[in-house]
Amino acid sequence: MKIYKPEWRCNFTVNEAAREEASWRERFAWRLRRWADRFDRKGRTVTIECHIEPEVTAEEIDTCLVKGFEVTHSLLNQLAQQAACEDIMRDAKAELYEQGPPR
């Protein structure tokens, strides 16, 4: 009886800047992106590199990325809600947040 062993590879990286070993063109492109981000003040530029073996379709990769960003959005909403609640608590019960000598 033959035993089958599935084999795959998946490398996924997100970069916000050029790698150290990047060419001068790539470093220059990232510098332009940083300037554009500062000028726009609306977003953040990242690159996503995804290498999968065996190959999957670009549509399948895009579907996964969209779902991942939906999860990210949900987590950021929870974080914002927690920060808003803490702001209210700091205002309503400031004495709980005062720094004093340890007891």
GROMACS .gro file of N, CA, C and O in nm:
model
  412
    1MET      N    1   0.084  -0.118   0.000
    1MET     CA    2   0.000   0.000   0.000
    1MET      C    3   0.089   0.124   0.000
    1MET      O    4   0.181   0.137   0.080
    2LYS      N    5   0.059   0.215  -0.089
    2LYS     CA    6   0.136   0.338  -0.101
    2LYS      C    7   0.079   0.443  -0.006
    2LYS      O    8  -0.041   0.461   0.002
    3ILE      N    9   0.170   0.511   0.063
    3ILE     CA   10   0.128   0.619   0.154
    3ILE      C   11   0.154   0.751   0.085
    3ILE      O   12   0.265   0.779   0.040
    4TYR      N   13   0.051   0.830   0.079
    4TYR     CA   14   0.062   0.961   0.016
    4TYR      C   15   0.085   1.067   0.121
    4TYR      O   16   0.021   1.066   0.227
    5LYS      N   17   0.176   1.156   0.094
    5LYS     CA   18   0.206   1.266   0.186
    5LYS      C   19   0.191   1.397   0.110
    5LYS      O   20   0.268   1.425   0.018
    6PRO      N   21   0.090   1.474   0.145
    6PRO     CA   22   0.075   1.603   0.075
    6PRO      C   23   0.191   1.697   0.107
    6PRO      O   24   0.238   1.703   0.221
    7GLU      N   25   0.237   1.767   0.007
    7GLU     CA   26   0.346   1.863   0.026
    7GLU      C   27   0.303   1.996  -0.033
    7GLU      O   28   0.246   2.002  -0.142
    8TRP      N   29   0.333   2.102   0.038
    8TRP     CA   30   0.299   2.235  -0.009
    8TRP      C   31   0.394   2.336   0.053
    8TRP      O   32   0.465   2.306   0.149
    9ARG      N   33   0.394   2.453  -0.003
    9ARG     CA   34   0.471   2.565   0.051
    9ARG      C   35   0.386   2.690   0.038
    9ARG      O   36   0.315   2.709  -0.060
   10CYS      N   37   0.396   2.772   0.137
   10CYS     CA   38   0.326   2.900   0.132
   10CYS      C   39   0.411   3.004   0.203
   10CYS      O   40   0.434   2.994   0.323
   11ASN      N   41   0.460   3.099   0.128
   11ASN     CA   42   0.535   3.212   0.184
   11ASN      C   43   0.451   3.337   0.165
   11ASN      O   44   0.409   3.367   0.053
   12PHE      N   45   0.427   3.406   0.273
   12PHE     CA   46   0.343   3.525   0.271
   12PHE      C   47   0.415   3.634   0.348
   12PHE      O   48   0.445   3.617   0.465
   13THR      N   49   0.445   3.744   0.282
   13THR     CA   50   0.511   3.854   0.349
   13THR      C   51   0.442   3.985   0.316
   13THR      O   52   0.390   4.004   0.206
   14VAL      N   53   0.441   4.072   0.414
   14VAL     CA   54   0.388   4.207   0.397
   14VAL      C   55   0.501   4.302   0.433
   14VAL      O   56   0.560   4.290   0.540
   15ASN      N   57   0.531   4.393   0.342
   15ASN     CA   58   0.642   4.486   0.364
   15ASN      C   59   0.592   4.630   0.362
   15ASN      O   60   0.505   4.666   0.283
   16GLU      N   61   0.651   4.710   0.450
   16GLU     CA   62   0.622   4.853   0.452
   16GLU      C   63   0.742   4.935   0.406
   16GLU      O   64   0.738   5.056   0.407
   17ALA      N   65   0.847   4.867   0.368
   17ALA     CA   66   0.967   4.935   0.321
   17ALA      C   67   1.048   4.839   0.235
   17ALA      O   68   1.021   4.719   0.233
   18ALA      N   69   1.146   4.892   0.169
   18ALA     CA   70   1.233   4.809   0.087
   18ALA      C   71   1.320   4.721   0.175
   18ALA      O   72   1.359   4.761   0.286
   19ARG      N   73   1.347   4.603   0.128
   19ARG     CA   74   1.438   4.513   0.200
   19ARG      C   75   1.581   4.568   0.191
   19ARG      O   76   1.613   4.647   0.102
   20GLU      N   77   1.666   4.525   0.281
   20GLU     CA   78   1.805   4.572   0.281
   20GLU      C   79   1.876   4.540   0.152
   20GLU      O   80   1.958   4.618   0.104
   21GLU      N   81   1.847   4.424   0.094
   21GLU     CA   82   1.916   4.381  -0.028
   21GLU      C   83   1.847   4.433  -0.155
   21GLU      O   84   1.882   4.393  -0.265
   22ALA      N   85   1.753   4.524  -0.141
   22ALA     CA   86   1.678   4.576  -0.256
   22ALA      C   87   1.768   4.658  -0.348
   22ALA      O   88   1.865   4.721  -0.306
   23SER      N   89   1.730   4.657  -0.473
   23SER     CA   90   1.803   4.735  -0.573
   23SER      C   91   1.776   4.883  -0.551
   23SER      O   92   1.683   4.922  -0.481
   24TRP      N   93   1.855   4.969  -0.615
   24TRP     CA   94   1.835   5.113  -0.601
   24TRP      C   95   1.698   5.154  -0.653
   24TRP      O   96   1.636   5.245  -0.600
   25ARG      N   97   1.650   5.084  -0.756
   25ARG     CA   98   1.518   5.116  -0.813
   25ARG      C   99   1.407   5.087  -0.711
   25ARG      O  100   1.314   5.165  -0.695
   26GLU      N  101   1.417   4.973  -0.645
   26GLU     CA  102   1.316   4.937  -0.546
   26GLU      C  103   1.321   5.033  -0.427
   26GLU      O  104   1.216   5.076  -0.378
   27ARG      N  105   1.440   5.069  -0.381
   27ARG     CA  106   1.451   5.165  -0.270
   27ARG      C  107   1.394   5.302  -0.310
   27ARG      O  108   1.325   5.366  -0.233
   28PHE      N  109   1.421   5.344  -0.434
   28PHE     CA  110   1.368   5.471  -0.483
   28PHE      C  111   1.215   5.466  -0.491
   28PHE      O  112   1.146   5.561  -0.451
   29ALA      N  113   1.161   5.354  -0.538
   29ALA     CA  114   1.015   5.339  -0.547
   29ALA      C  115   0.952   5.347  -0.409
   29ALA      O  116   0.847   5.411  -0.391
   30TRP      N  117   1.015   5.284  -0.310
   30TRP     CA  118   0.962   5.292  -0.173
   30TRP      C  119   0.970   5.433  -0.118
   30TRP      O  120   0.881   5.478  -0.046
   31ARG      N  121   1.074   5.506  -0.152
   31ARG     CA  122   1.085   5.646  -0.107
   31ARG      C  123   0.969   5.728  -0.165
   31ARG      O  124   0.907   5.808  -0.095
   32LEU      N  125   0.938   5.705  -0.293
   32LEU     CA  126   0.824   5.774  -0.355
   32LEU      C  127   0.694   5.737  -0.286
   32LEU      O  128   0.607   5.822  -0.264
   33ARG      N  129   0.679   5.610  -0.251
   33ARG     CA  130   0.557   5.567  -0.181
   33ARG      C  131   0.543   5.636  -0.046
   33ARG      O  132   0.434   5.677  -0.008
   34ARG      N  133   0.653   5.647   0.029
   34ARG     CA  134   0.648   5.715   0.159
   34ARG      C  135   0.609   5.861   0.142
   34ARG      O  136   0.530   5.915   0.219
   35TRP      N  137   0.666   5.926   0.039
   35TRP     CA  138   0.629   6.066   0.014
   35TRP      C  139   0.481   6.077  -0.020
   35TRP      O  140   0.412   6.166   0.027
   36ALA      N  141   0.431   5.986  -0.103
   36ALA     CA  142   0.289   5.988  -0.139
   36ALA      C  143   0.201   5.965  -0.016
   36ALA      O  144   0.099   6.031   0.001
   37ASP      N  145   0.242   5.874   0.072
   37ASP     CA  146   0.165   5.849   0.195
   37ASP      C  147   0.161   5.974   0.281
   37ASP      O  148   0.057   6.008   0.338
   38ARG      N  149   0.273   6.042   0.293
   38ARG     CA  150   0.275   6.167   0.372
   38ARG      C  151   0.189   6.275   0.309
   38ARG      O  152   0.121   6.351   0.377
   39PHE      N  153   0.194   6.282   0.177
   39PHE     CA  154   0.118   6.383   0.104
   39PHE      C  155  -0.032   6.356   0.117
   39PHE      O  156  -0.110   6.447   0.144
   40ASP      N  157  -0.074   6.232   0.100
   40ASP     CA  158  -0.215   6.195   0.108
   40ASP      C  159  -0.268   6.198   0.251
   40ASP      O  160  -0.381   6.237   0.275
   41ARG      N  161  -0.188   6.147   0.343
   41ARG     CA  162  -0.228   6.132   0.483
   41ARG      C  163  -0.356   6.050   0.497
   41ARG      O  164  -0.432   6.069   0.590
   42LYS      N  165  -0.383   5.962   0.404
   42LYS     CA  166  -0.506   5.884   0.407
   42LYS      C  167  -0.480   5.736   0.428
   42LYS      O  168  -0.570   5.663   0.463
   43GLY      N  169  -0.363   5.691   0.402
   43GLY     CA  170  -0.343   5.548   0.406
   43GLY      C  171  -0.201   5.509   0.435
   43GLY      O  172  -0.120   5.589   0.480
   44ARG      N  173  -0.175   5.387   0.403
   44ARG     CA  174  -0.046   5.326   0.432
   44ARG      C  175  -0.015   5.233   0.316
   44ARG      O  176  -0.098   5.150   0.279
   45THR      N  177   0.103   5.245   0.260
   45THR     CA  178   0.141   5.162   0.148
   45THR      C  179   0.214   5.037   0.197
   45THR      O  180   0.307   5.047   0.275
   46VAL      N  181   0.167   4.924   0.152
   46VAL     CA  182   0.233   4.796   0.182
   46VAL      C  183   0.236   4.713   0.054
   46VAL      O  184   0.155   4.734  -0.036
   47THR      N  185   0.331   4.623   0.049
   47THR     CA  186   0.331   4.526  -0.060
   47THR      C  187   0.308   4.389   0.001
   47THR      O  188   0.351   4.360   0.113
   48ILE      N  189   0.238   4.307  -0.073
   48ILE     CA  190   0.208   4.171  -0.030
   48ILE      C  191   0.272   4.076  -0.131
   48ILE      O  192   0.245   4.086  -0.251
   49GLU      N  193   0.356   3.989  -0.080
   49GLU     CA  194   0.416   3.886  -0.165
   49GLU      C  195   0.365   3.752  -0.118
   49GLU      O  196   0.371   3.721   0.001
   50CYS      N  197   0.314   3.676  -0.212
   50CYS     CA  198   0.255   3.547  -0.178
   50CYS      C  199   0.302   3.444  -0.281
   50CYS      O  200   0.275   3.459  -0.400
   51HIS      N  201   0.375   3.343  -0.234
   51HIS     CA  202   0.422   3.236  -0.321
   51HIS      C  203   0.368   3.104  -0.267
   51HIS      O  204   0.399   3.067  -0.154
   52ILE      N  205   0.287   3.038  -0.347
   52ILE     CA  206   0.221   2.915  -0.302
   52ILE      C  207   0.251   2.803  -0.401
   52ILE      O  208   0.240   2.823  -0.523
   53GLU      N  209   0.287   2.687  -0.348
   53GLU     CA  210   0.304   2.566  -0.428
   53GLU      C  211   0.227   2.454  -0.363
   53GLU      O  212   0.240   2.436  -0.242
   54PRO      N  213   0.146   2.377  -0.432
   54PRO     CA  214   0.113   2.393  -0.573
   54PRO      C  215   0.032   2.522  -0.595
   54PRO      O  216  -0.029   2.575  -0.503
   55GLU      N  217   0.035   2.569  -0.716
   55GLU     CA  218  -0.028   2.696  -0.748
   55GLU      C  219  -0.178   2.696  -0.719
   55GLU      O  220  -0.245   2.594  -0.735
   56VAL      N  221  -0.225   2.810  -0.676
   56VAL     CA  222  -0.368   2.835  -0.663
   56VAL      C  223  -0.398   2.957  -0.749
   56VAL      O  224  -0.308   3.033  -0.785
   57THR      N  225  -0.523   2.977  -0.781
   57THR     CA  226  -0.558   3.087  -0.870
   57THR      C  227  -0.546   3.222  -0.799
   57THR      O  228  -0.555   3.230  -0.676
   58ALA      N  229  -0.527   3.325  -0.878
   58ALA     CA  230  -0.522   3.460  -0.824
   58ALA      C  231  -0.654   3.495  -0.756
   58ALA      O  232  -0.656   3.565  -0.655
   59GLU      N  233  -0.763   3.444  -0.810
   59GLU     CA  234  -0.895   3.469  -0.751
   59GLU      C  235  -0.904   3.409  -0.610
   59GLU      O  236  -0.958   3.472  -0.519
   60GLU      N  237  -0.850   3.289  -0.591
   60GLU     CA  238  -0.851   3.227  -0.458
   60GLU      C  239  -0.764   3.306  -0.360
   60GLU      O  240  -0.802   3.325  -0.244
   61ILE      N  241  -0.651   3.354  -0.407
   61ILE     CA  242  -0.564   3.436  -0.322
   61ILE      C  243  -0.636   3.564  -0.284
   61ILE      O  244  -0.637   3.606  -0.167
   62ASP      N  245  -0.699   3.630  -0.381
   62ASP     CA  246  -0.772   3.754  -0.355
   62ASP      C  247  -0.884   3.732  -0.254
   62ASP      O  248  -0.906   3.815  -0.165
   63THR      N  249  -0.955   3.620  -0.265
   63THR     CA  250  -1.062   3.588  -0.171
   63THR      C  251  -1.007   3.577  -0.029
   63THR      O  252  -1.065   3.632   0.066
   64CYS      N  253  -0.894   3.509  -0.015
   64CYS     CA  254  -0.832   3.496   0.118
   64CYS      C  255  -0.789   3.632   0.172
   64CYS      O  256  -0.806   3.661   0.290
   65LEU      N  257  -0.731   3.716   0.087
   65LEU     CA  258  -0.687   3.849   0.131
   65LEU      C  259  -0.806   3.933   0.177
   65LEU      O  260  -0.799   4.000   0.280
   66VAL      N  261  -0.915   3.929   0.101
   66VAL     CA  262  -1.034   4.005   0.140
   66VAL      C  263  -1.086   3.958   0.275
   66VAL      O  264  -1.116   4.039   0.363
   67LYS      N  265  -1.093   3.827   0.295
   67LYS     CA  266  -1.138   3.775   0.424
   67LYS      C  267  -1.044   3.816   0.536
   67LYS      O  268  -1.088   3.850   0.647
   68GLY      N  269  -0.915   3.816   0.509
   68GLY     CA  270  -0.817   3.860   0.610
   68GLY      C  271  -0.835   4.007   0.646
   68GLY      O  272  -0.827   4.045   0.763
   69PHE      N  273  -0.861   4.091   0.547
   69PHE     CA  274  -0.883   4.232   0.575
   69PHE      C  275  -1.015   4.254   0.649
   69PHE      O  276  -1.026   4.347   0.730
   70GLU      N  277  -1.114   4.170   0.623
   70GLU     CA  278  -1.239   4.179   0.699
   70GLU      C  279  -1.216   4.147   0.846
   70GLU      O  280  -1.269   4.214   0.935
   71VAL      N  281  -1.135   4.046   0.873
   71VAL     CA  282  -1.100   4.013   1.012
   71VAL      C  283  -1.022   4.128   1.075
   71VAL      O  284  -1.048   4.167   1.189
   72THR      N  285  -0.928   4.184   1.000
   72THR     CA  286  -0.851   4.299   1.049
   72THR      C  287  -0.943   4.415   1.083
   72THR      O  288  -0.927   4.480   1.188
   73HIS      N  289  -1.039   4.442   0.998
   73HIS     CA  290  -1.134   4.551   1.022
   73HIS      C  291  -1.211   4.527   1.151
   73HIS      O  292  -1.229   4.617   1.233
   74SER      N  293  -1.256   4.404   1.171
   74SER     CA  294  -1.329   4.370   1.292
   74SER      C  295  -1.242   4.389   1.416
   74SER      O  296  -1.287   4.445   1.517
   75LEU      N  297  -1.118   4.344   1.410
   75LEU     CA  298  -1.027   4.360   1.524
   75LEU      C  299  -0.999   4.507   1.554
   75LEU      O  300  -0.995   4.549   1.670
   76LEU      N  301  -0.982   4.587   1.449
   76LEU     CA  302  -0.958   4.730   1.471
   76LEU      C  303  -1.080   4.798   1.530
   76LEU      O  304  -1.067   4.889   1.613
   77ASN      N  305  -1.200   4.756   1.489
   77ASN     CA  306  -1.322   4.810   1.549
   77ASN      C  307  -1.329   4.777   1.698
   77ASN      O  308  -1.366   4.862   1.779
   78GLN      N  309  -1.296   4.654   1.735
   78GLN     CA  310  -1.295   4.615   1.876
   78GLN      C  311  -1.193   4.698   1.954
   78GLN      O  312  -1.222   4.744   2.065
   79LEU      N  313  -1.076   4.718   1.896
   79LEU     CA  314  -0.972   4.798   1.961
   79LEU      C  315  -1.019   4.942   1.981
   79LEU      O  316  -0.999   5.000   2.089
   80ALA      N  317  -1.084   4.999   1.880
   80ALA     CA  318  -1.135   5.136   1.891
   80ALA      C  319  -1.244   5.145   1.998
   80ALA      O  320  -1.248   5.241   2.076
   81GLN      N  321  -1.331   5.046   2.004
   81GLN     CA  322  -1.437   5.045   2.105
   81GLN      C  323  -1.377   5.038   2.245
   81GLN      O  324  -1.420   5.109   2.337
   82GLN      N  325  -1.277   4.953   2.263
   82GLN     CA  326  -1.211   4.943   2.394
   82GLN      C  327  -1.144   5.074   2.433
   82GLN      O  328  -1.153   5.117   2.549
   83ALA      N  329  -1.079   5.139   2.338
   83ALA     CA  330  -1.015   5.268   2.366
   83ALA      C  331  -1.118   5.374   2.403
   83ALA      O  332  -1.096   5.455   2.494
   84ALA      N  333  -1.233   5.373   2.334
   84ALA     CA  334  -1.339   5.470   2.364
   84ALA      C  335  -1.394   5.446   2.504
   84ALA      O  336  -1.417   5.542   2.580
   85CYS      N  337  -1.414   5.320   2.541
   85CYS     CA  338  -1.463   5.288   2.676
   85CYS      C  339  -1.362   5.330   2.782
   85CYS      O  340  -1.398   5.384   2.887
   86GLU      N  341  -1.234   5.307   2.755
   86GLU     CA  342  -1.132   5.347   2.851
   86GLU      C  343  -1.127   5.499   2.866
   86GLU      O  344  -1.112   5.550   2.978
   87ASP      N  345  -1.143   5.572   2.756
   87ASP     CA  346  -1.146   5.719   2.764
   87ASP      C  347  -1.260   5.765   2.854
   87ASP      O  348  -1.243   5.856   2.935
   88ILE      N  349  -1.377   5.702   2.839
   88ILE     CA  350  -1.492   5.739   2.923
   88ILE      C  351  -1.463   5.707   3.069
   88ILE      O  352  -1.490   5.788   3.158
   89MET      N  353  -1.405   5.591   3.093
   89MET     CA  354  -1.372   5.553   3.232
   89MET      C  355  -1.269   5.647   3.292
   89MET      O  356  -1.279   5.685   3.409
   90ARG      N  357  -1.169   5.687   3.214
   90ARG     CA  358  -1.068   5.780   3.265
   90ARG      C  359  -1.131   5.913   3.303
   90ARG      O  360  -1.089   5.977   3.397
   91ASP      N  361  -1.233   5.954   3.228
   91ASP     CA  362  -1.301   6.080   3.258
   91ASP      C  363  -1.396   6.064   3.376
   91ASP      O  364  -1.398   6.146   3.467
   92ALA      N  365  -1.473   5.956   3.377
   92ALA     CA  366  -1.574   5.937   3.481
   92ALA      C  367  -1.514   5.893   3.614
   92ALA      O  368  -1.565   5.930   3.721
   93LYS      N  369  -1.409   5.816   3.611
   93LYS     CA  370  -1.348   5.762   3.732
   93LYS      C  371  -1.197   5.788   3.731
   93LYS      O  372  -1.115   5.695   3.740
   94ALA      N  373  -1.160   5.914   3.722
   94ALA     CA  374  -1.019   5.950   3.713
   94ALA      C  375  -0.938   5.898   3.830
   94ALA      O  376  -0.820   5.863   3.816
   95GLU      N  377  -1.001   5.887   3.947
   95GLU     CA  378  -0.928   5.842   4.065
   95GLU      C  379  -0.876   5.698   4.049
   95GLU      O  380  -0.777   5.660   4.112
   96LEU      N  381  -0.939   5.621   3.966
   96LEU     CA  382  -0.892   5.484   3.943
   96LEU      C  383  -0.762   5.480   3.863
   96LEU      O  384  -0.689   5.382   3.866
   97TYR      N  385  -0.737   5.588   3.790
   97TYR     CA  386  -0.620   5.592   3.703
   97TYR      C  387  -0.506   5.677   3.756
   97TYR      O  388  -0.403   5.689   3.693
   98GLU      N  389  -0.526   5.738   3.874
   98GLU     CA  390  -0.422   5.821   3.931
   98GLU      C  391  -0.305   5.734   3.972
   98GLU      O  392  -0.322   5.625   4.028
   99GLN      N  393  -0.186   5.786   3.946
   99GLN     CA  394  -0.066   5.715   3.987
   99GLN      C  395  -0.030   5.758   4.127
   99GLN      O  396  -0.011   5.874   4.155
  100GLY      N  397  -0.022   5.665   4.215
  100GLY     CA  398   0.014   5.693   4.353
  100GLY      C  399   0.122   5.597   4.399
  100GLY      O  400   0.161   5.506   4.326
  101PRO      N  401   0.167   5.614   4.522
  101PRO     CA  402   0.268   5.521   4.573
  101PRO      C  403   0.206   5.382   4.589
  101PRO      O  404   0.089   5.368   4.618
  102PRO      N  405   0.288   5.279   4.564
  102PRO     CA  406   0.236   5.143   4.579
  102PRO      C  407   0.193   5.115   4.723
  102PRO      O  408   0.253   5.165   4.816
  103ARG      N  409   0.091   5.038   4.739
  103ARG     CA  410   0.039   5.006   4.871
  103ARG      C  411   0.103   4.883   4.927
  103ARG      O  412   0.135   4.791   4.872
   0.00000   0.00000   0.00000
